[in-house]
XYZ file of C-alpha atoms in Angstrom:
338
model
C 91.879 130.517 110.109
C 95.451 129.479 109.685
C 98.031 130.669 112.241
C 100.950 132.540 110.690
C 104.591 132.238 111.845
C 108.073 132.505 110.289
C 111.383 130.662 110.501
C 114.887 132.093 110.140
C 116.781 130.583 107.171
C 120.088 132.018 106.202
C 119.464 135.193 108.057
C 116.160 135.904 106.394
C 112.551 135.533 107.789
C 110.605 132.967 105.797
C 106.934 133.025 106.559
C 104.545 130.078 106.878
C 101.048 129.118 107.940
C 100.097 126.462 110.410
C 96.929 124.485 109.598
C 95.372 121.146 108.800
C 95.055 120.300 105.123
C 93.368 117.563 103.314
C 95.606 114.495 102.807
C 94.261 114.070 99.329
C 95.475 117.562 98.402
C 99.088 116.678 99.403
C 101.540 115.613 96.654
C 104.302 113.313 97.893
C 107.862 114.351 96.769
C 109.622 111.964 94.379
C 112.897 113.510 95.421
C 112.496 112.267 99.074
C 116.035 111.376 100.006
C 114.916 108.118 101.711
C 113.483 106.637 98.496
C 114.852 108.772 95.554
C 117.352 106.083 94.438
C 114.704 103.337 94.741
C 112.210 105.305 92.662
C 114.773 106.240 89.957
C 115.858 102.628 89.714
C 112.399 101.089 89.680
C 110.379 103.689 87.816
C 113.070 105.562 85.680
C 111.848 108.931 87.008
C 108.136 108.480 86.303
C 106.802 107.240 89.640
C 103.138 107.987 90.337
C 101.808 109.040 93.780
C 100.652 105.411 94.482
C 104.111 104.219 93.482
C 105.694 106.543 96.072
C 103.231 105.435 98.747
C 103.975 101.681 98.027
C 107.714 102.316 98.015
C 107.548 103.996 101.380
C 105.257 101.327 102.692
C 107.949 98.683 102.012
C 109.918 100.118 104.913
C 109.227 98.453 108.236
C 109.614 101.802 110.085
C 106.821 103.335 107.948
C 104.500 100.522 108.974
C 105.473 101.055 112.548
C 104.862 104.736 112.126
C 101.402 104.043 110.885
C 100.559 102.001 113.904
C 101.643 104.851 116.163
C 99.495 107.278 114.190
C 96.469 104.879 114.500
C 96.991 104.649 118.222
C 97.397 108.316 118.538
C 94.288 109.039 116.397
C 96.091 110.983 113.746
C 99.419 112.604 112.816
C 100.904 114.657 115.728
C 104.006 116.169 114.274
C 103.421 118.847 111.540
C 104.659 117.999 108.085
C 106.211 120.674 105.901
C 104.607 121.580 102.532
C 104.938 124.105 99.831
C 102.061 125.434 97.785
C 101.713 124.295 94.194
C 100.659 126.476 91.266
C 97.503 124.329 90.960
C 96.485 124.984 94.536
C 97.678 121.808 96.046
C 100.720 121.125 98.339
C 104.041 119.337 97.752
C 105.513 117.557 100.840
C 108.920 118.919 101.691
C 109.256 116.986 104.927
C 106.927 114.306 106.145
C 106.488 111.964 103.272
C 106.326 108.947 105.713
C 103.580 110.496 107.859
C 101.676 111.412 104.661
C 101.998 107.937 103.184
C 100.893 106.365 106.463
C 97.859 108.599 106.618
C 96.869 107.657 103.112
C 97.252 103.940 104.061
C 95.199 104.462 107.134
C 92.432 106.228 105.172
C 92.130 103.195 102.910
C 92.094 100.742 105.620
C 89.685 102.715 107.845
C 86.937 104.055 105.499
C 84.620 106.570 107.113
C 87.170 107.406 109.893
C 87.722 111.060 109.403
C 90.661 111.274 111.783
C 92.991 110.567 108.790
C 91.260 112.947 106.243
C 93.524 115.940 107.251
C 97.125 116.298 108.386
C 98.731 119.129 110.379
C 101.205 121.148 108.288
C 103.535 124.067 108.143
C 102.627 125.627 104.715
C 105.264 127.644 102.810
C 104.660 129.740 99.750
C 106.133 128.961 96.237
C 109.200 131.225 96.745
C 110.776 128.751 99.202
C 114.037 127.698 97.425
C 115.556 124.356 97.084
C 118.368 125.490 99.217
C 115.970 126.528 101.924
C 114.363 123.187 101.814
C 117.777 121.339 102.053
C 118.682 123.437 105.125
C 115.358 122.661 106.871
C 115.596 119.025 106.233
C 119.283 118.926 107.423
C 118.206 120.659 110.594
C 115.527 118.024 111.235
C 117.265 114.879 110.136
C 121.048 115.445 110.107
C 121.383 117.642 113.185
C 119.766 114.791 115.159
C 116.269 116.116 116.032
C 114.784 113.247 114.204
C 117.602 111.084 112.994
C 117.652 109.623 109.464
C 119.599 106.533 108.536
C 123.334 107.164 107.733
C 123.083 107.025 104.016
C 120.224 109.609 103.904
C 122.120 111.913 106.286
C 125.271 111.644 104.063
C 123.128 112.311 100.971
C 121.719 115.490 102.614
C 125.178 116.653 103.620
C 126.458 115.997 100.110
C 123.617 118.102 98.625
C 124.314 120.964 100.917
C 128.022 120.949 100.181
C 128.270 119.951 96.517
C 124.933 121.333 95.162
C 124.335 124.387 97.306
C 127.962 125.216 97.931
C 127.971 125.205 101.763
C 131.468 125.285 103.064
C 132.976 123.010 105.895
C 132.546 125.773 108.509
C 128.808 126.260 107.719
C 128.225 122.501 107.707
C 130.075 121.980 111.114
C 128.136 124.759 112.814
C 124.743 124.136 111.234
C 124.789 120.240 111.439
C 126.717 120.187 114.730
C 129.366 117.836 113.589
C 133.077 117.968 113.299
C 134.907 118.679 110.065
C 136.309 115.130 110.048
C 132.758 113.710 110.347
C 131.586 115.893 107.404
C 134.518 114.680 105.323
C 133.746 111.102 106.250
C 130.086 111.493 105.164
C 131.074 113.036 101.903
C 133.822 110.432 101.129
C 131.493 107.638 102.026
C 128.653 108.967 99.925
C 130.990 109.342 96.958
C 132.221 105.804 97.339
C 128.639 104.429 97.771
C 127.580 106.387 94.610
C 130.463 104.819 92.616
C 129.418 101.361 93.957
C 125.708 101.863 93.018
C 126.896 102.678 89.402
C 128.214 99.175 89.237
C 125.772 97.350 91.517
C 122.532 99.223 91.059
C 120.018 97.134 93.027
C 118.438 99.493 95.665
C 118.855 96.819 98.291
C 122.516 97.711 98.408
C 121.828 101.154 99.921
C 121.493 99.459 103.315
C 125.158 98.544 103.055
C 126.239 102.193 103.278
C 127.856 101.635 106.683
C 130.483 99.352 104.971
C 131.646 102.325 102.973
C 131.484 104.694 105.952
C 133.652 102.434 107.976
C 135.972 101.911 105.133
C 136.737 105.631 104.641
C 137.324 105.974 108.414
C 140.207 103.541 108.183
C 143.269 105.562 106.952
C 144.976 102.611 105.322
C 141.825 101.487 103.541
C 140.970 104.933 102.375
C 144.426 105.271 100.929
C 143.995 101.992 99.042
C 140.558 103.068 97.838
C 141.649 106.545 96.665
C 144.762 105.177 94.898
C 142.884 102.071 93.690
C 146.070 100.131 94.474
C 145.856 96.580 92.885
C 142.263 97.238 91.869
C 141.118 97.654 95.410
C 137.929 99.399 94.507
C 136.601 96.678 92.333
C 137.526 94.127 94.847
C 135.895 96.022 97.716
C 132.785 96.434 95.701
C 132.698 92.686 94.920
C 133.157 91.764 98.641
C 130.263 94.054 99.609
C 127.929 93.019 96.823
C 128.715 89.304 97.253
C 128.095 89.447 101.034
C 131.787 88.446 101.737
C 131.931 91.541 103.936
C 128.635 92.358 105.623
C 129.352 93.901 109.001
C 131.177 97.204 109.726
C 133.200 95.346 112.461
C 134.680 93.175 109.684
C 135.859 96.351 107.904
C 137.799 97.351 110.988
C 140.098 94.453 110.706
C 140.368 94.449 106.925
C 143.732 96.316 106.952
C 145.268 93.266 108.658
C 143.784 90.954 106.118
C 145.145 92.990 103.190
C 148.592 92.627 104.545
C 148.464 88.796 104.319
C 148.117 87.264 100.779
C 146.689 84.042 102.112
C 144.018 85.849 104.009
C 143.124 87.983 101.060
C 142.801 84.820 98.895
C 140.512 83.281 101.565
C 138.419 86.459 101.467
C 138.084 86.392 97.717
C 137.110 82.802 97.795
C 135.058 82.280 100.808
C 134.556 85.609 102.669
C 135.525 87.224 105.865
C 135.217 84.465 108.266
C 137.639 82.347 106.285
C 140.077 85.180 106.011
C 139.842 85.720 109.783
C 140.646 82.135 110.431
C 143.789 82.403 108.299
C 144.928 85.299 110.358
C 144.012 83.610 113.657
C 146.142 80.570 112.543
C 149.093 82.838 112.281
C 148.361 85.142 115.219
C 146.250 83.555 118.032
C 145.525 86.956 119.514
C 143.215 87.667 116.568
C 140.858 84.801 117.245
C 140.960 84.782 121.054
C 140.091 87.468 123.530
C 142.129 85.541 126.256
C 145.317 85.511 124.231
C 144.810 89.066 123.084
C 144.789 90.102 126.697
C 147.756 87.838 127.447
C 149.749 89.585 124.762
C 148.782 92.932 126.274
C 149.631 91.941 129.697
C 152.938 90.516 128.532
C 153.863 93.721 126.867
C 152.843 95.712 129.888
C 154.859 93.596 132.202
C 157.935 93.957 130.026
C 157.551 97.637 130.388
C 156.800 97.836 134.156
C 157.579 101.280 135.550
C 160.274 101.391 138.275
C 157.656 102.848 140.642
C 155.755 99.583 140.568
C 158.860 97.499 140.945
C 159.748 99.588 143.958
C 156.250 99.022 145.423
C 156.706 95.295 145.127
C 160.084 95.521 146.779
C 158.595 97.405 149.562
C 155.943 94.757 150.129
C 152.823 96.486 148.643
C 150.151 93.823 149.590
C 147.598 94.486 146.998
C 150.017 94.556 144.096
C 151.680 91.411 145.383
C 148.193 89.699 145.487
C 147.522 90.672 141.959
C 150.930 89.304 140.720
C 150.331 86.024 142.631
C 146.791 85.682 141.220
C 148.109 86.193 137.657
C 150.896 83.518 138.265
C 148.331 81.105 139.621
C 145.920 81.657 136.811
C 148.655 80.902 134.250
C 149.745 77.709 136.179
C 146.082 76.550 136.365
C 145.485 77.087 132.661
C 148.757 75.298 131.722
C 147.736 72.394 133.985
C 144.316 72.086 132.380
C 145.882 72.150 128.961
C 148.667 69.684 130.013
C 151.497 72.023 128.936
C 154.604 73.216 130.618
C 155.370 76.887 131.005
């Protein structure tokens, strides 16, 4: 007999049952946020159940999950399903566990450990908004973290589709308003990019858009589309000329130098960084970056430190002498006079 319980969603008690159900009776959800774009691009909205399993199986983390399930002797964490009109069940959360179980059944015929799967079973009256809130609680509020793109997609759905205001999102998802704004802006930018460059492989480059909207100057360029910045940024991302979020953090400096921008257009980020380093050695050298910082600090030495030196503070005098000797040693090795 199934165990009955309930969950509180938006101030209401929503009942569900806890039971093991046949894996074959479970229908995978083609709207699964982790693969919805891939399925739409590859199958134009007509993906079969086998297509969904295969699409999920392409992900290394799903293969790793199946090995964990195999070692454990079955699925441990309950999936969330909703009853269908035909008596089956649709997965609302747990597509990867379900797909892994199906693969394990095929590869281990006769092993009944993978015939059933533990589930929280909801009735048909569970709304799409209820589902979105449950998924966000599991995967965005950091209980079981999804990748950044899927988290942003879920936040976008709650805000733009279900009308959840910022205050609700910050409280329920446990993130600041600025973080919510970043996710929404990055998701919008990524969606615009995918309309031009539709290959599903580009979804993995979401962090480049997230980092871009975090930089005030770059976001202003993107929002205003100054000098066709959007198309240029899309081209850099698609062409691999920018491929690491750390590169985006220095893109504002590159955009201020025409020679560096030209190098970025022609050869990529590394070439642009070399152009800047040639003009400002602190950009290409940690040592000279620290030298610049130390020089600025020394020029603005507080009078209290000056008085300590005059008074013969031994530790501060030692630090100053060590700095002087280090500079002399470096100059000697390089054969330059300072």
